[in-house]
């Protein structure tokens, strides 16, 4: 038994969450649920990143007060996560002045104390989509290729953070394994970025007139500036567990065991964040799990590109666990994966309606008709090594493949051993076989728990009640 602290990135709530946003959240939820099952004291953090220009722009477009707009979109995130049965322990909002701002301010002061913050005149191109400065050579036809928008030209006096000082230190932490980056490809990407030299980062913005006072953490001793959004956003991982306001709580949970994040925000997490922590004298998180992107029509599914799939309508039509199933089995955690409503539907009908759902119906019909009492729950509830190893290596899709192999083997056993015929020729042998099938089905339900918690529970209850259930996954044509 140990402690396990897992986080998702905090999301920009400038629109409702799309399937790409819920992906890291489902991955983190699988890890949290698995570690709770293994007896680890687990803390699962998610939340929203609110001190941004995007938020102000999105609110102004609707004509709403930015804070009201935020409160509403944040509610959608929470509702979507709740519907998806995301078992988070805390939902942090970076506009929370009690929980988050003291941590951001403590971090800033620590960076100042290390001599790593300085002021300078700066001129550059700011991409609101990235919430970061980009360079002329990143542009295609004058626009950011990821967001399809022209950057703003800014000439400002900002505070800068001496990121350039920390390349070697971060490299050592990565190479010694203190700070792990999974998969290997992402680790190498960051090592070569460090080798090409890290540049200092603009770490504050002049407070703009259209920003309401609830947005933007003020720079200590300089109310004309607010912290750069990535500076305050990264601190959420620490502020949520007490950094800057509750030392005992922070001691208990920090360092984070895993930050789950997409490869599009790798640099912020693998260079900027560790540099800030080293400068502030705070231990590094143990692991970054860097997942690929869900593509739609070959392009990153994103609000700015307008090619998103709405998780709520998928859940309404196919059920919550169908969405959790697809994301954990059919999207590789380490590579990009294309997804369409068609591919989702095929997987649903093939593996859930005809696969798992049909198997449960077959076995429980036999059990209800032939067994006089429910089977005994198999004990002890241990997971096989094939499953623990793959989940602990973050390979959720391989863990799900393993479970589906067991499902197919069980199906094949029914076809091969024909229990429905056996009960007619040798009732006792037939009952014994059906009990064994139900026991194996119980194991499968148990293994599904971190991935599809409601389905897992339903199958277990069905078996313990010895009753054929209503259809688990209706075929949808
Ligand atoms: N607010 C920042 C993160 C700050 S963390 C200190 C941010 N927000 S985001 O809303 O744009 O993205 C949040 C997460 O969703 C990121 O990990 C990103 O990789 C993930 N995804 C957004 N679109 C995605 C896909 N199409 N596919 C998979 N994940 C993607 O970045």
XYZ file of C-alpha atoms and ligand atoms in Angstrom:
508
model
C 0.000 0.000 0.000
C 1.280 3.421 -0.910
C 0.055 6.832 -1.947
C -0.850 7.687 -5.504
C -1.424 11.239 -6.714
C -2.586 11.524 -10.328
C -3.529 14.680 -12.247
C -5.067 15.681 -15.569
C -4.156 18.895 -17.374
C -6.471 21.716 -16.399
C -8.794 22.562 -19.278
C -9.599 25.854 -20.966
C -13.321 26.194 -20.345
C -13.875 28.545 -23.288
C -16.366 26.062 -24.746
C -17.927 22.753 -23.756
C -15.541 19.796 -23.421
C -15.016 17.674 -26.523
C -13.879 14.093 -26.827
C -10.194 15.102 -27.008
C -10.510 16.866 -23.653
C -12.146 13.934 -21.962
C -9.440 11.523 -23.162
C -6.730 12.433 -20.589
C -9.437 12.540 -17.932
C -10.593 8.985 -18.694
C -6.980 7.745 -18.738
C -6.298 9.364 -15.370
C -9.551 7.941 -14.023
C -8.527 4.394 -14.999
C -5.243 4.872 -13.134
C -6.959 6.328 -10.066
C -9.557 3.559 -9.930
C -6.918 0.874 -10.424
C -4.721 2.248 -7.633
C -7.681 2.509 -5.256
C -8.465 -1.148 -5.995
C -4.855 -2.055 -5.243
C -5.253 -0.412 -1.842
C -3.208 2.730 -2.522
C -4.302 5.941 -0.868
C -5.216 7.810 -4.029
C -5.810 11.452 -4.883
C -7.146 12.412 -8.300
C -7.010 16.038 -9.379
C -8.575 17.765 -12.362
C -9.812 21.289 -13.059
C -9.918 24.330 -15.311
C -7.396 26.888 -16.533
C -9.176 30.214 -16.463
C -6.784 33.167 -16.354
C -6.473 33.476 -20.097
C -7.096 35.797 -22.973
C -9.185 33.072 -24.685
C -11.598 33.152 -21.804
C -12.045 36.903 -21.976
C -12.472 36.781 -25.773
C -14.997 33.926 -25.579
C -17.001 35.677 -22.862
C -17.024 39.008 -24.659
C -18.335 37.302 -27.800
C -21.368 36.052 -25.887
C -21.828 39.402 -24.167
C -21.719 37.710 -20.745
C -19.655 38.865 -17.775
C -16.449 36.772 -17.968
C -16.974 35.306 -14.493
C -20.584 34.290 -15.265
C -19.489 32.808 -18.574
C -16.763 30.835 -16.810
C -19.064 29.587 -14.077
C -21.411 28.254 -16.720
C -18.841 26.504 -18.920
C -17.056 25.070 -15.872
C -20.391 23.541 -14.830
C -20.513 21.793 -18.217
C -17.071 20.334 -17.653
C -18.064 19.102 -14.209
C -21.335 17.670 -15.474
C -19.637 15.888 -18.354
C -16.992 14.443 -16.024
C -19.654 13.373 -13.531
C -21.697 11.678 -16.255
C -18.554 9.910 -17.429
C -18.091 8.675 -13.834
C -14.747 10.418 -13.464
C -13.831 9.727 -9.840
C -11.912 12.950 -9.191
C -11.258 14.038 -5.621
C -10.803 17.711 -6.432
C -11.759 20.028 -9.275
C -9.486 23.069 -9.037
C -10.250 26.369 -10.750
C -7.391 28.783 -11.245
C -9.676 31.732 -10.509
C -10.077 30.316 -6.996
C -8.434 32.968 -4.857
C -8.496 30.842 -1.693
C -7.235 27.518 -3.025
C -5.050 28.439 -5.981
C -3.709 31.988 -5.822
C -1.636 31.602 -2.610
C 0.308 28.781 -4.311
C 0.919 30.801 -7.475
C 2.126 33.738 -5.386
C 4.375 31.544 -3.244
C 5.906 30.064 -6.405
C 6.510 33.527 -7.898
C 8.194 34.730 -4.718
C 10.366 31.597 -4.621
C 11.510 32.210 -8.217
C 12.296 35.824 -7.339
C 14.255 34.684 -4.265
C 16.359 32.409 -6.498
C 17.173 35.379 -8.737
C 15.308 33.846 -11.670
C 12.833 36.626 -12.475
C 13.901 39.775 -14.314
C 12.169 42.561 -16.240
C 12.681 43.264 -19.918
C 11.150 45.016 -22.930
C 9.760 42.400 -25.249
C 8.318 42.370 -28.696
C 6.803 39.272 -30.210
C 3.927 37.394 -31.813
C 1.393 36.026 -29.331
C -0.900 33.154 -30.334
C -4.026 33.192 -28.178
C -4.776 29.566 -29.223
C -1.495 28.390 -27.694
C -1.489 31.086 -25.014
C 2.194 31.465 -25.893
C 4.575 33.537 -27.968
C 5.416 31.974 -31.316
C 7.985 32.913 -33.930
C 7.691 34.093 -37.528
C 9.059 30.752 -38.780
C 6.193 28.849 -37.043
C 3.630 30.659 -39.232
C 2.075 29.421 -42.468
C 0.641 32.210 -44.627
C 0.905 34.525 -41.636
C -1.214 32.218 -39.461
C -0.564 29.720 -36.675
C -0.945 26.335 -38.434
C -2.445 24.684 -35.319
C -5.175 27.257 -34.810
C -5.616 28.871 -38.213
C -5.481 32.353 -36.665
C -3.061 35.255 -37.069
C -1.010 35.987 -33.928
C -1.190 39.360 -32.156
C 1.882 41.565 -32.368
C 2.795 42.597 -28.820
C 5.386 45.039 -27.565
C 5.402 44.958 -23.784
C 7.479 45.213 -20.699
C 7.316 41.790 -19.025
C 8.919 39.824 -16.277
C 10.983 36.947 -17.607
C 11.835 33.588 -16.047
C 15.358 32.224 -16.471
C 14.420 28.909 -18.024
C 17.764 28.882 -19.879
C 19.526 28.230 -16.558
C 17.900 24.836 -15.966
C 18.449 22.700 -19.079
C 21.309 20.613 -17.669
C 19.581 20.074 -14.339
C 16.384 18.845 -16.025
C 18.385 16.616 -18.339
C 20.100 14.974 -15.371
C 16.755 14.441 -13.629
C 15.399 12.764 -16.763
C 18.455 10.630 -17.376
C 18.730 9.472 -13.765
C 15.065 8.420 -13.796
C 14.055 10.858 -11.032
C 11.784 12.562 -13.564
C 10.360 10.020 -15.990
C 8.777 10.843 -19.322
C 6.673 8.157 -21.027
C 6.841 7.067 -23.780
C 10.499 7.002 -24.816
C 9.817 9.025 -27.981
C 8.608 12.007 -25.927
C 11.540 11.706 -23.567
C 13.922 11.900 -26.529
C 12.001 14.842 -27.956
C 12.527 16.805 -24.768
C 16.181 15.782 -24.417
C 16.910 17.092 -27.899
C 14.990 20.288 -27.164
C 17.205 20.793 -24.114
C 20.299 20.111 -26.214
C 19.243 22.778 -28.674
C 19.105 25.243 -25.746
C 16.169 26.497 -23.669
C 15.299 30.179 -23.874
C 14.004 32.395 -21.092
C 10.233 32.779 -21.019
C 8.035 35.840 -20.712
C 6.312 35.237 -17.390
C 3.868 38.101 -16.977
C 1.550 40.303 -19.029
C 0.508 43.899 -18.422
C -2.981 43.836 -16.900
C -5.375 44.756 -19.718
C -8.373 47.010 -19.331
C -10.791 44.358 -20.627
C -9.682 41.855 -17.962
C -11.999 41.680 -14.960
C -10.371 41.646 -11.501
C -11.339 37.978 -10.978
C -9.034 36.896 -13.800
C -5.251 36.815 -13.668
C -3.066 36.280 -10.612
C -1.479 39.647 -9.762
C 2.317 39.725 -9.757
C 3.479 40.312 -6.149
C 4.518 43.964 -5.632
C 3.514 44.987 -9.154
C -0.262 45.262 -9.613
C 0.213 46.506 -13.201
C 1.110 42.944 -14.233
C -0.604 39.567 -14.043
C 1.220 36.236 -14.176
C 1.564 34.581 -17.569
C -1.155 31.955 -17.722
C 1.188 28.931 -17.979
C 3.063 30.156 -14.916
C -0.041 30.095 -12.757
C -1.651 27.095 -14.503
C 1.212 24.666 -13.884
C 1.190 25.567 -10.205
C -2.339 24.107 -9.922
C -0.831 20.651 -9.424
C 0.833 21.884 -6.250
C -1.625 24.534 -5.037
C -4.483 22.009 -5.122
C -2.703 19.924 -2.501
C -1.791 22.797 -0.248
C 1.281 24.549 -1.705
C 1.195 28.104 -0.357
C -1.590 27.444 2.156
C -1.284 24.069 3.936
C 2.233 22.678 4.354
C 1.146 19.423 6.028
C -1.254 18.605 3.206
C 1.406 19.401 0.628
C 3.960 17.208 2.424
C 1.453 14.363 2.444
C 0.741 14.362 -1.304
C 3.643 15.943 -3.158
C 5.346 14.925 -5.429
C 2.654 13.915 -7.889
C 3.061 10.336 -9.065
C 1.748 10.987 -12.564
C 0.778 14.028 -14.588
C -1.315 12.861 -17.557
C -1.113 15.262 -20.533
C -1.231 15.437 -24.305
C 1.890 15.702 -26.456
C 0.827 19.204 -27.576
C 1.655 20.526 -24.112
C 4.765 18.438 -23.474
C 7.253 21.323 -23.448
C 5.409 23.229 -20.762
C 5.370 20.146 -18.530
C 8.784 18.690 -19.329
C 10.845 21.893 -19.439
C 9.058 24.877 -17.886
C 7.408 23.099 -14.939
C 10.483 21.181 -13.729
C 12.585 24.352 -14.102
C 10.134 26.274 -11.910
C 10.134 23.505 -9.314
C 13.931 23.247 -9.240
C 14.218 27.018 -8.907
C 11.704 26.974 -6.042
C 13.395 24.022 -4.335
C 10.385 21.731 -4.699
C 10.763 18.035 -5.721
C 9.823 17.087 -9.279
C 6.758 15.024 -10.173
C 7.726 11.387 -10.680
C 6.269 10.711 -14.118
C 4.736 12.431 -17.112
C 2.392 10.228 -19.112
C 2.282 11.920 -22.498
C -0.539 10.704 -24.700
C -1.120 11.221 -28.418
C -3.966 13.182 -29.919
C -7.361 12.133 -31.134
C -7.617 13.176 -34.733
C -10.714 13.756 -36.743
C -10.280 13.712 -40.501
C -6.485 13.574 -39.977
C -6.370 16.795 -37.908
C -6.236 17.286 -34.140
C -9.771 17.336 -32.804
C -10.025 20.859 -31.431
C -12.436 23.619 -30.620
C -10.511 26.113 -32.738
C -10.659 23.829 -35.801
C -14.329 23.034 -35.234
C -14.006 19.276 -35.901
C -14.989 18.033 -32.469
C -17.136 15.083 -31.396
C -19.416 15.836 -28.471
C -18.987 13.223 -25.712
C -22.415 14.028 -24.241
C -24.340 13.114 -27.385
C -22.291 9.885 -27.739
C -23.056 8.997 -24.121
C -26.751 9.771 -24.630
C -26.962 7.469 -27.603
C -24.578 4.635 -26.696
C -24.123 4.873 -22.933
C -21.307 6.114 -20.713
C -19.297 2.907 -20.722
C -19.351 2.707 -24.508
C -17.396 5.986 -24.562
C -15.026 4.817 -21.817
C -14.594 1.530 -23.702
C -13.711 3.215 -26.981
C -11.250 5.678 -25.495
C -9.406 3.097 -23.437
C -9.314 0.263 -25.975
C -9.255 1.860 -29.397
C -7.089 4.909 -28.787
C -3.452 4.070 -28.120
C -2.215 6.072 -25.132
C 1.080 6.806 -26.860
C 0.143 7.525 -30.471
C -2.329 9.663 -32.350
C -5.561 7.911 -33.257
C -8.208 8.902 -35.765
C -11.771 8.640 -34.600
C -15.073 9.007 -36.392
C -18.617 8.354 -35.267
C -18.606 5.427 -37.743
C -15.529 3.748 -36.215
C -17.079 4.243 -32.792
C -20.331 2.601 -33.870
C -18.549 -0.389 -35.447
C -16.561 -0.974 -32.261
C -19.720 -0.623 -30.177
C -21.712 -3.154 -32.167
C -18.808 -5.580 -32.591
C -17.258 -5.693 -29.134
C -20.011 -4.504 -26.821
C -23.405 -5.414 -28.282
C -22.308 -8.663 -29.997
C -19.273 -9.293 -27.793
C -19.528 -8.634 -24.084
C -23.272 -7.945 -23.956
C -24.131 -11.121 -25.833
C -21.760 -13.212 -23.701
C -23.351 -12.003 -20.462
C -26.828 -12.742 -21.837
C -25.824 -16.263 -22.946
C -24.193 -17.268 -19.682
C -26.815 -15.731 -17.419
C -29.669 -17.308 -19.343
C -28.031 -20.709 -18.813
C -27.370 -19.901 -15.147
C -30.875 -18.642 -14.426
C -32.469 -21.672 -16.105
C -30.219 -24.342 -14.607
C -28.516 -23.260 -11.372
C -30.606 -23.425 -8.216
C -28.377 -20.917 -6.376
C -25.980 -18.161 -7.433
C -22.272 -19.036 -7.642
C -19.933 -18.099 -4.817
C -17.903 -14.986 -5.528
C -14.365 -16.129 -6.480
C -11.698 -15.039 -3.962
C -9.119 -13.618 -3.441
C -9.733 -10.679 -5.762
C -6.294 -10.453 -7.359
C -5.504 -9.147 -10.817
C -3.328 -11.301 -13.085
C 0.155 -10.059 -13.897
C -0.758 -9.443 -17.570
C -3.219 -6.847 -16.362
C -1.238 -5.203 -13.567
C 1.855 -4.899 -15.720
C 0.097 -3.312 -18.658
C -1.896 -0.855 -16.538
C 1.179 0.131 -14.566
C 2.986 0.707 -17.882
C -0.016 2.941 -18.821
C -0.916 0.656 -21.738
C -4.639 0.715 -21.172
C -5.386 -0.478 -24.692
C -3.259 -3.591 -24.157
C -4.911 -4.209 -20.800
C -8.290 -4.013 -22.524
C -7.067 -6.351 -25.292
C -6.148 -8.854 -22.576
C -9.662 -8.622 -21.067
C -11.207 -9.032 -24.498
C -9.071 -12.124 -25.123
C -10.581 -13.629 -21.975
C -14.044 -12.647 -23.269
C -13.396 -14.351 -26.603
C -11.998 -17.460 -24.913
C -15.093 -17.706 -22.761
C -17.311 -17.351 -25.800
C -15.305 -20.044 -27.576
C -15.681 -22.334 -24.576
C -19.476 -22.072 -24.761
C -19.448 -22.824 -28.463
C -17.017 -25.733 -28.020
C -18.459 -27.385 -24.884
C -22.150 -26.706 -25.620
C -23.527 -26.392 -22.060
C -27.087 -25.985 -23.413
C -26.824 -29.597 -24.776
C -24.891 -30.967 -21.820
C -27.628 -30.054 -19.300
C -29.990 -32.300 -21.240
C -27.715 -35.359 -21.239
C -25.854 -34.931 -17.916
C -27.438 -32.276 -15.688
C -24.749 -32.353 -12.984
C -21.891 -31.977 -15.496
C -23.880 -29.232 -17.265
C -24.397 -27.305 -14.014
C -20.734 -27.619 -13.136
C -19.768 -26.201 -16.524
C -22.249 -23.308 -16.240
C -20.912 -22.450 -12.770
C -17.396 -22.347 -14.179
C -18.544 -20.046 -16.980
C -20.221 -17.735 -14.464
C -17.087 -17.685 -12.293
C -14.939 -16.724 -15.288
C -17.481 -14.045 -16.200
C -17.207 -12.704 -12.652
C -13.443 -12.394 -13.066
C -13.923 -10.499 -16.319
C -16.358 -8.125 -14.613
C -13.799 -7.542 -11.891
C -11.044 -6.744 -14.410
C -13.337 -4.244 -16.143
C -13.767 -2.218 -12.975
C -11.213 0.576 -13.636
C -12.259 0.916 -17.278
C -16.046 0.471 -17.259
C -17.103 0.721 -13.616
C -20.880 0.671 -14.078
C -20.788 -2.301 -16.468
C -18.461 -4.142 -14.110
C -20.883 -3.609 -11.232
C -23.936 -4.606 -13.263
C -22.384 -7.870 -14.408
C -21.276 -8.734 -10.879
C -24.747 -8.021 -9.455
C -26.388 -10.062 -12.205
C -24.169 -13.040 -11.442
C -24.691 -12.779 -7.674
C -28.468 -12.561 -8.210
C -28.346 -15.422 -10.742
C -30.660 -13.524 -13.098
C -30.372 -12.775 -16.800
C -30.059 -8.966 -17.126
C -31.838 -6.567 -19.429
C -29.655 -6.116 -22.499
C -26.366 -4.439 -21.476
C -25.582 -2.937 -24.879
C -28.398 -2.804 -27.430
C -27.308 -3.118 -31.052
C -27.550 0.218 -32.853
C -27.830 0.187 -36.651
N -4.954 24.647 -20.234
C -3.939 23.932 -20.912
C -3.307 22.901 -19.987
C -2.729 23.440 -18.720
S -2.120 22.177 -17.678
C -1.300 22.967 -16.486
C -4.545 23.234 -22.123
N -5.858 23.095 -22.126
S -6.718 22.412 -23.301
O -8.081 22.480 -22.871
O -6.391 23.015 -24.557
O -6.216 20.945 -23.384
C -6.268 20.118 -22.236
C -5.819 18.716 -22.544
O -6.681 18.154 -23.513
C -4.391 18.616 -23.082
O -3.701 17.531 -22.467
C -4.569 18.295 -24.523
O -3.538 17.479 -24.994
C -5.889 17.498 -24.445
N -6.516 17.510 -25.738
C -7.101 18.545 -26.392
N -7.442 18.125 -27.633
C -7.072 16.831 -27.787
C -7.260 15.860 -28.758
N -7.812 16.121 -29.908
N -6.865 14.584 -28.460
C -6.380 14.209 -27.235
N -6.187 15.114 -26.298
C -6.344 16.443 -26.623
O -3.776 22.832 -22.995
